[in-house]
């Protein structure tokens, strides 16, 4: 690193010479420093010192994490199921948010724990009211895509004060639900980052 700082841009060959090593011996070290972002390699020019600090490199790493690296399997219910059945599904599937789809399996809405609690403290008959009466419906549902940076989805969860977002695929007819991103997925990414064990 010091040699590159002092003499960069410098070829791998010249660095090896200064260290009395062969190019082959040095290659893995240069590969690691380049991959970690401390050095940059330009073809036919040589190695540069990027000048990036540890926290800048960490930020770069975080921005590269995609939704698909951490998404979970979505749990969906049809918009005509009863509030009672949605509550049972939420317990059986052990999730905090259900995604609601129409008869064509396209996203119609979202049901959170509080949506179901609110309906339960009313005087309605839970086995007869369909979830589409109480859900947050399209187009008010915040969605994300598998290629979105995970950090942008985290920011939107905070901004909108919600726990989860469906991962969708856009079709001509509407959105197909292909995954689920929740605060738990964010926690997992955070822990993986600390263990330097990103997917
Ligand atoms: P809880 O209500 O259990 O605390 P949330 O904070 O996720 O869970 O939900 C708050 C409200 O926001 C609920 O009315 C819910 O329907 C709605 N909501 C949840 N997820 C989304 C989303 N992705 N887009 C829009 N609204 C949502």
PDB file of C-alpha atoms and ligand atoms in Angstrom:
ATOM      1  CA  UNK A   1       0.000   0.000   0.000  1.00  0.00           C
ATOM      2  CA  UNK A   2       2.815   2.384   0.910  1.00  0.00           C
ATOM      3  CA  UNK A   3       4.601   1.669  -2.381  1.00  0.00           C
ATOM      4  CA  UNK A   4       1.424   2.346  -4.344  1.00  0.00           C
ATOM      5  CA  UNK A   5       0.729   5.504  -2.299  1.00  0.00           C
ATOM      6  CA  UNK A   6       4.254   6.797  -3.021  1.00  0.00           C
ATOM      7  CA  UNK A   7       4.694   5.642  -6.610  1.00  0.00           C
ATOM      8  CA  UNK A   8       1.245   5.007  -8.089  1.00  0.00           C
ATOM      9  CA  UNK A   9       0.204   4.483 -10.739  1.00  0.00           C
ATOM     10  CA  UNK A  10       2.597   1.581 -10.658  1.00  0.00           C
ATOM     11  CA  UNK A  11       2.518  -1.826 -12.354  1.00  0.00           C
ATOM     12  CA  UNK A  12       2.373  -5.084 -10.424  1.00  0.00           C
ATOM     13  CA  UNK A  13       5.707  -5.962 -11.956  1.00  0.00           C
ATOM     14  CA  UNK A  14       7.372  -2.823 -10.515  1.00  0.00           C
ATOM     15  CA  UNK A  15       5.856  -3.371  -7.067  1.00  0.00           C
ATOM     16  CA  UNK A  16       7.169  -6.957  -7.087  1.00  0.00           C
ATOM     17  CA  UNK A  17      10.637  -5.724  -8.050  1.00  0.00           C
ATOM     18  CA  UNK A  18      10.732  -3.229  -5.176  1.00  0.00           C
ATOM     19  CA  UNK A  19       9.812  -6.010  -2.732  1.00  0.00           C
ATOM     20  CA  UNK A  20      12.176  -8.580  -4.269  1.00  0.00           C
ATOM     21  CA  UNK A  21       9.226 -10.853  -4.896  1.00  0.00           C
ATOM     22  CA  UNK A  22       7.926 -12.521  -8.006  1.00  0.00           C
ATOM     23  CA  UNK A  23       4.781 -11.124  -9.623  1.00  0.00           C
ATOM     24  CA  UNK A  24       3.069 -14.466  -8.930  1.00  0.00           C
ATOM     25  CA  UNK A  25       3.762 -14.254  -5.181  1.00  0.00           C
ATOM     26  CA  UNK A  26       2.365 -10.765  -5.009  1.00  0.00           C
ATOM     27  CA  UNK A  27      -0.745 -11.427  -7.106  1.00  0.00           C
ATOM     28  CA  UNK A  28      -3.078 -12.669  -4.301  1.00  0.00           C
ATOM     29  CA  UNK A  29      -2.219  -9.676  -2.084  1.00  0.00           C
ATOM     30  CA  UNK A  30      -2.933  -7.226  -4.882  1.00  0.00           C
ATOM     31  CA  UNK A  31      -6.161  -9.050  -5.683  1.00  0.00           C
ATOM     32  CA  UNK A  32      -7.342  -8.745  -2.057  1.00  0.00           C
ATOM     33  CA  UNK A  33      -6.446  -5.046  -1.781  1.00  0.00           C
ATOM     34  CA  UNK A  34      -8.192  -4.340  -5.084  1.00  0.00           C
ATOM     35  CA  UNK A  35     -11.288  -6.313  -4.138  1.00  0.00           C
ATOM     36  CA  UNK A  36     -11.483  -4.573  -0.757  1.00  0.00           C
ATOM     37  CA  UNK A  37     -11.357  -1.214  -2.585  1.00  0.00           C
ATOM     38  CA  UNK A  38      -8.092   0.140  -1.144  1.00  0.00           C
ATOM     39  CA  UNK A  39      -6.367  -0.084  -4.527  1.00  0.00           C
ATOM     40  CA  UNK A  40      -7.705   0.288  -8.032  1.00  0.00           C
ATOM     41  CA  UNK A  41      -6.198  -1.517 -11.018  1.00  0.00           C
ATOM     42  CA  UNK A  42      -6.296   0.118 -14.455  1.00  0.00           C
ATOM     43  CA  UNK A  43      -5.264  -2.010 -17.428  1.00  0.00           C
ATOM     44  CA  UNK A  44      -1.904  -0.989 -18.951  1.00  0.00           C
ATOM     45  CA  UNK A  45      -1.490   1.795 -16.348  1.00  0.00           C
ATOM     46  CA  UNK A  46      -1.125   0.011 -13.036  1.00  0.00           C
ATOM     47  CA  UNK A  47      -2.296   0.297  -9.454  1.00  0.00           C
ATOM     48  CA  UNK A  48      -3.652   3.488  -7.832  1.00  0.00           C
ATOM     49  CA  UNK A  49      -4.312   4.180  -4.185  1.00  0.00           C
ATOM     50  CA  UNK A  50      -8.061   5.004  -3.986  1.00  0.00           C
ATOM     51  CA  UNK A  51      -7.748   7.032  -0.807  1.00  0.00           C
ATOM     52  CA  UNK A  52     -11.013   5.573   0.488  1.00  0.00           C
ATOM     53  CA  UNK A  53     -11.389   5.230   4.246  1.00  0.00           C
ATOM     54  CA  UNK A  54     -12.703   2.127   5.957  1.00  0.00           C
ATOM     55  CA  UNK A  55     -16.133   3.686   6.468  1.00  0.00           C
ATOM     56  CA  UNK A  56     -16.389   4.771   2.810  1.00  0.00           C
ATOM     57  CA  UNK A  57     -15.550   1.218   1.764  1.00  0.00           C
ATOM     58  CA  UNK A  58     -18.183  -0.102   4.173  1.00  0.00           C
ATOM     59  CA  UNK A  59     -20.760   2.299   2.717  1.00  0.00           C
ATOM     60  CA  UNK A  60     -19.876   1.101  -0.822  1.00  0.00           C
ATOM     61  CA  UNK A  61     -20.336  -2.478   0.334  1.00  0.00           C
ATOM     62  CA  UNK A  62     -23.737  -1.754   1.915  1.00  0.00           C
ATOM     63  CA  UNK A  63     -24.992  -0.013  -1.229  1.00  0.00           C
ATOM     64  CA  UNK A  64     -24.206  -3.128  -3.269  1.00  0.00           C
ATOM     65  CA  UNK A  65     -26.524  -5.381  -1.221  1.00  0.00           C
ATOM     66  CA  UNK A  66     -29.668  -6.143  -3.227  1.00  0.00           C
ATOM     67  CA  UNK A  67     -33.187  -6.986  -2.057  1.00  0.00           C
ATOM     68  CA  UNK A  68     -32.877 -10.469  -3.602  1.00  0.00           C
ATOM     69  CA  UNK A  69     -29.877 -11.237  -1.378  1.00  0.00           C
ATOM     70  CA  UNK A  70     -32.077 -11.086   1.752  1.00  0.00           C
ATOM     71  CA  UNK A  71     -35.729 -11.435   0.675  1.00  0.00           C
ATOM     72  CA  UNK A  72     -37.990 -14.095   2.255  1.00  0.00           C
ATOM     73  CA  UNK A  73     -40.858 -16.130   0.869  1.00  0.00           C
ATOM     74  CA  UNK A  74     -44.086 -14.079   0.757  1.00  0.00           C
ATOM     75  CA  UNK A  75     -47.257 -15.198   2.512  1.00  0.00           C
ATOM     76  CA  UNK A  76     -50.328 -14.231   0.493  1.00  0.00           C
ATOM     77  CA  UNK A  77     -54.078 -14.508   0.972  1.00  0.00           C
ATOM     78  CA  UNK A  78     -56.897 -13.966  -1.503  1.00  0.00           C
ATOM     79  CA  UNK A  79     -58.808 -10.695  -1.102  1.00  0.00           C
ATOM     80  CA  UNK A  80     -62.040 -12.599  -0.475  1.00  0.00           C
ATOM     81  CA  UNK A  81     -60.858 -14.595   2.555  1.00  0.00           C
ATOM     82  CA  UNK A  82     -62.343 -13.569   5.884  1.00  0.00           C
ATOM     83  CA  UNK A  83     -60.547 -11.494   8.490  1.00  0.00           C
ATOM     84  CA  UNK A  84     -60.819 -14.554  10.754  1.00  0.00           C
ATOM     85  CA  UNK A  85     -58.971 -16.771   8.232  1.00  0.00           C
ATOM     86  CA  UNK A  86     -56.314 -14.084   7.708  1.00  0.00           C
ATOM     87  CA  UNK A  87     -55.647 -14.036  11.455  1.00  0.00           C
ATOM     88  CA  UNK A  88     -55.314 -17.845  11.454  1.00  0.00           C
ATOM     89  CA  UNK A  89     -52.910 -17.648   8.470  1.00  0.00           C
ATOM     90  CA  UNK A  90     -50.824 -15.015  10.226  1.00  0.00           C
ATOM     91  CA  UNK A  91     -50.399 -17.328  13.237  1.00  0.00           C
ATOM     92  CA  UNK A  92     -49.798 -20.503  11.217  1.00  0.00           C
ATOM     93  CA  UNK A  93     -47.278 -18.883   8.881  1.00  0.00           C
ATOM     94  CA  UNK A  94     -45.651 -16.930  11.704  1.00  0.00           C
ATOM     95  CA  UNK A  95     -45.428 -13.618   9.826  1.00  0.00           C
ATOM     96  CA  UNK A  96     -46.368 -10.074  10.780  1.00  0.00           C
ATOM     97  CA  UNK A  97     -47.575  -8.922   7.363  1.00  0.00           C
ATOM     98  CA  UNK A  98     -49.778 -10.678   4.805  1.00  0.00           C
ATOM     99  CA  UNK A  99     -49.969  -9.646   1.171  1.00  0.00           C
ATOM    100  CA  UNK A 100     -53.406  -9.734  -0.402  1.00  0.00           C
ATOM    101  CA  UNK A 101     -53.914 -10.838  -4.012  1.00  0.00           C
ATOM    102  CA  UNK A 102     -56.892 -10.890  -6.378  1.00  0.00           C
ATOM    103  CA  UNK A 103     -58.208 -13.904  -8.323  1.00  0.00           C
ATOM    104  CA  UNK A 104     -55.461 -13.386 -10.926  1.00  0.00           C
ATOM    105  CA  UNK A 105     -52.801 -13.593  -8.187  1.00  0.00           C
ATOM    106  CA  UNK A 106     -51.964  -9.885  -8.606  1.00  0.00           C
ATOM    107  CA  UNK A 107     -51.179  -7.646  -5.632  1.00  0.00           C
ATOM    108  CA  UNK A 108     -54.326  -5.994  -4.257  1.00  0.00           C
ATOM    109  CA  UNK A 109     -53.304  -4.922  -0.744  1.00  0.00           C
ATOM    110  CA  UNK A 110     -51.433  -5.433   2.533  1.00  0.00           C
ATOM    111  CA  UNK A 111     -52.589  -6.590   5.969  1.00  0.00           C
ATOM    112  CA  UNK A 112     -50.585  -5.800   9.084  1.00  0.00           C
ATOM    113  CA  UNK A 113     -51.088  -7.082  12.617  1.00  0.00           C
ATOM    114  CA  UNK A 114     -52.705  -3.817  13.647  1.00  0.00           C
ATOM    115  CA  UNK A 115     -55.122  -3.896  10.689  1.00  0.00           C
ATOM    116  CA  UNK A 116     -56.366  -7.253  11.986  1.00  0.00           C
ATOM    117  CA  UNK A 117     -56.433  -6.115  15.621  1.00  0.00           C
ATOM    118  CA  UNK A 118     -58.430  -3.024  14.670  1.00  0.00           C
ATOM    119  CA  UNK A 119     -61.015  -5.155  12.885  1.00  0.00           C
ATOM    120  CA  UNK A 120     -61.141  -7.520  15.874  1.00  0.00           C
ATOM    121  CA  UNK A 121     -62.038  -4.893  18.448  1.00  0.00           C
ATOM    122  CA  UNK A 122     -65.013  -3.745  16.371  1.00  0.00           C
ATOM    123  CA  UNK A 123     -68.388  -5.375  16.629  1.00  0.00           C
ATOM    124  CA  UNK A 124     -68.156  -7.093  13.239  1.00  0.00           C
ATOM    125  CA  UNK A 125     -68.428 -10.813  12.615  1.00  0.00           C
ATOM    126  CA  UNK A 126     -64.834 -11.708  11.677  1.00  0.00           C
ATOM    127  CA  UNK A 127     -65.781 -14.832   9.751  1.00  0.00           C
ATOM    128  CA  UNK A 128     -67.924 -12.872   7.309  1.00  0.00           C
ATOM    129  CA  UNK A 129     -65.986  -9.670   6.546  1.00  0.00           C
ATOM    130  CA  UNK A 130     -63.515 -10.150   3.666  1.00  0.00           C
ATOM    131  CA  UNK A 131     -60.008  -8.752   4.121  1.00  0.00           C
ATOM    132  CA  UNK A 132     -60.402  -6.366   1.172  1.00  0.00           C
ATOM    133  CA  UNK A 133     -62.626  -4.210   3.385  1.00  0.00           C
ATOM    134  CA  UNK A 134     -59.905  -3.590   5.961  1.00  0.00           C
ATOM    135  CA  UNK A 135     -56.598  -3.901   4.051  1.00  0.00           C
ATOM    136  CA  UNK A 136     -54.378  -1.063   2.824  1.00  0.00           C
ATOM    137  CA  UNK A 137     -55.116  -1.259  -0.879  1.00  0.00           C
ATOM    138  CA  UNK A 138     -53.402  -0.525  -4.174  1.00  0.00           C
ATOM    139  CA  UNK A 139     -52.173   1.959  -5.299  1.00  0.00           C
ATOM    140  CA  UNK A 140     -51.211   2.881  -1.720  1.00  0.00           C
ATOM    141  CA  UNK A 141     -49.013  -0.180  -1.196  1.00  0.00           C
ATOM    142  CA  UNK A 142     -45.279   0.506  -1.196  1.00  0.00           C
ATOM    143  CA  UNK A 143     -43.503  -2.173  -3.251  1.00  0.00           C
ATOM    144  CA  UNK A 144     -39.917  -2.972  -4.185  1.00  0.00           C
ATOM    145  CA  UNK A 145     -38.051  -4.982  -6.827  1.00  0.00           C
ATOM    146  CA  UNK A 146     -35.450  -7.743  -6.407  1.00  0.00           C
ATOM    147  CA  UNK A 147     -32.687  -5.590  -7.920  1.00  0.00           C
ATOM    148  CA  UNK A 148     -33.327  -2.574  -5.650  1.00  0.00           C
ATOM    149  CA  UNK A 149     -30.521  -1.719  -3.223  1.00  0.00           C
ATOM    150  CA  UNK A 150     -31.562  -3.075   0.193  1.00  0.00           C
ATOM    151  CA  UNK A 151     -30.528   0.190   1.883  1.00  0.00           C
ATOM    152  CA  UNK A 152     -33.059   2.178  -0.204  1.00  0.00           C
ATOM    153  CA  UNK A 153     -35.837  -0.183   0.881  1.00  0.00           C
ATOM    154  CA  UNK A 154     -34.688   0.212   4.521  1.00  0.00           C
ATOM    155  CA  UNK A 155     -34.978   3.997   4.150  1.00  0.00           C
ATOM    156  CA  UNK A 156     -38.507   3.670   2.744  1.00  0.00           C
ATOM    157  CA  UNK A 157     -39.589   1.354   5.586  1.00  0.00           C
ATOM    158  CA  UNK A 158     -38.457   4.031   8.062  1.00  0.00           C
ATOM    159  CA  UNK A 159     -39.978   6.918   6.121  1.00  0.00           C
ATOM    160  CA  UNK A 160     -43.370   5.190   5.702  1.00  0.00           C
ATOM    161  CA  UNK A 161     -43.308   3.663   9.203  1.00  0.00           C
ATOM    162  CA  UNK A 162     -44.119   0.171   7.948  1.00  0.00           C
ATOM    163  CA  UNK A 163     -42.674  -3.251   8.798  1.00  0.00           C
ATOM    164  CA  UNK A 164     -42.629  -4.916   5.392  1.00  0.00           C
ATOM    165  CA  UNK A 165     -42.824  -4.506   1.644  1.00  0.00           C
ATOM    166  CA  UNK A 166     -43.747  -7.012  -1.043  1.00  0.00           C
ATOM    167  CA  UNK A 167     -41.041  -7.750  -3.617  1.00  0.00           C
ATOM    168  CA  UNK A 168     -42.875  -7.617  -6.930  1.00  0.00           C
ATOM    169  CA  UNK A 169     -42.469  -8.296 -10.616  1.00  0.00           C
ATOM    170  CA  UNK A 170     -44.308  -5.897 -12.902  1.00  0.00           C
ATOM    171  CA  UNK A 171     -46.547  -7.452 -15.569  1.00  0.00           C
ATOM    172  CA  UNK A 172     -48.968  -5.875 -18.037  1.00  0.00           C
ATOM    173  CA  UNK A 173     -51.886  -6.693 -15.734  1.00  0.00           C
ATOM    174  CA  UNK A 174     -50.357  -5.634 -12.416  1.00  0.00           C
ATOM    175  CA  UNK A 175     -47.813  -6.743  -9.831  1.00  0.00           C
ATOM    176  CA  UNK A 176     -46.938 -10.381  -9.120  1.00  0.00           C
ATOM    177  CA  UNK A 177     -45.700 -10.916  -5.566  1.00  0.00           C
ATOM    178  CA  UNK A 178     -42.385 -12.802  -5.621  1.00  0.00           C
ATOM    179  CA  UNK A 179     -40.945 -12.063  -2.172  1.00  0.00           C
ATOM    180  CA  UNK A 180     -41.124 -10.238   1.117  1.00  0.00           C
ATOM    181  CA  UNK A 181     -38.730  -7.813   2.766  1.00  0.00           C
ATOM    182  CA  UNK A 182     -39.207  -7.084   6.462  1.00  0.00           C
ATOM    183  CA  UNK A 183     -37.351  -5.463   9.317  1.00  0.00           C
ATOM    184  CA  UNK A 184     -36.097  -8.973  10.208  1.00  0.00           C
ATOM    185  CA  UNK A 185     -34.346  -9.225   6.839  1.00  0.00           C
ATOM    186  CA  UNK A 186     -32.732  -5.855   7.546  1.00  0.00           C
ATOM    187  CA  UNK A 187     -31.539  -7.128  10.934  1.00  0.00           C
ATOM    188  CA  UNK A 188     -30.024 -10.207   9.267  1.00  0.00           C
ATOM    189  CA  UNK A 189     -28.157  -8.054   6.753  1.00  0.00           C
ATOM    190  CA  UNK A 190     -26.883  -5.856   9.579  1.00  0.00           C
ATOM    191  CA  UNK A 191     -25.545  -8.852  11.509  1.00  0.00           C
ATOM    192  CA  UNK A 192     -23.955 -10.354   8.370  1.00  0.00           C
ATOM    193  CA  UNK A 193     -22.240  -7.019   7.750  1.00  0.00           C
ATOM    194  CA  UNK A 194     -20.709  -7.024  11.220  1.00  0.00           C
ATOM    195  CA  UNK A 195     -19.502 -10.600  10.733  1.00  0.00           C
ATOM    196  CA  UNK A 196     -18.160  -9.602   7.307  1.00  0.00           C
ATOM    197  CA  UNK A 197     -20.121 -12.455   5.901  1.00  0.00           C
ATOM    198  CA  UNK A 198     -22.342 -10.746   3.324  1.00  0.00           C
ATOM    199  CA  UNK A 199     -24.202 -12.980   0.893  1.00  0.00           C
TER     200      UNK A 199
HETATM  201  P1  LIG B   1     -48.382  -2.879  12.349  1.00  0.00           P
HETATM  202  O1  LIG B   1     -49.670  -2.196  11.991  1.00  0.00           O
HETATM  203  O2  LIG B   1     -48.575  -4.288  12.751  1.00  0.00           O
HETATM  204  O3  LIG B   1     -47.520  -2.084  13.274  1.00  0.00           O
HETATM  205  P2  LIG B   1     -47.098  -1.827   9.956  1.00  0.00           P
HETATM  206  O4  LIG B   1     -46.426  -0.727  10.698  1.00  0.00           O
HETATM  207  O5  LIG B   1     -46.349  -2.548   8.884  1.00  0.00           O
HETATM  208  O6  LIG B   1     -47.565  -2.973  10.956  1.00  0.00           O
HETATM  209  O7  LIG B   1     -48.446  -1.279   9.321  1.00  0.00           O
HETATM  210  C1  LIG B   1     -48.967   0.007   9.555  1.00  0.00           C
HETATM  211  C2  LIG B   1     -50.024   0.328   8.499  1.00  0.00           C
HETATM  212  O8  LIG B   1     -49.375   0.458   7.240  1.00  0.00           O
HETATM  213  C3  LIG B   1     -51.093  -0.753   8.331  1.00  0.00           C
HETATM  214  O9  LIG B   1     -52.349  -0.129   8.162  1.00  0.00           O
HETATM  215  C4  LIG B   1     -50.690  -1.496   7.075  1.00  0.00           C
HETATM  216  O10 LIG B   1     -51.791  -1.969   6.312  1.00  0.00           O
HETATM  217  C5  LIG B   1     -49.926  -0.449   6.294  1.00  0.00           C
HETATM  218  N1  LIG B   1     -48.830  -1.045   5.516  1.00  0.00           N
HETATM  219  C6  LIG B   1     -48.043  -2.106   5.856  1.00  0.00           C
HETATM  220  N2  LIG B   1     -47.160  -2.388   4.879  1.00  0.00           N
HETATM  221  C7  LIG B   1     -47.392  -1.499   3.888  1.00  0.00           C
HETATM  222  C8  LIG B   1     -46.822  -1.263   2.589  1.00  0.00           C
HETATM  223  N3  LIG B   1     -45.823  -2.013   2.114  1.00  0.00           N
HETATM  224  N4  LIG B   1     -47.317  -0.245   1.855  1.00  0.00           N
HETATM  225  C9  LIG B   1     -48.334   0.519   2.335  1.00  0.00           C
HETATM  226  N5  LIG B   1     -48.899   0.355   3.523  1.00  0.00           N
HETATM  227  C10 LIG B   1     -48.462  -0.641   4.292  1.00  0.00           C
END
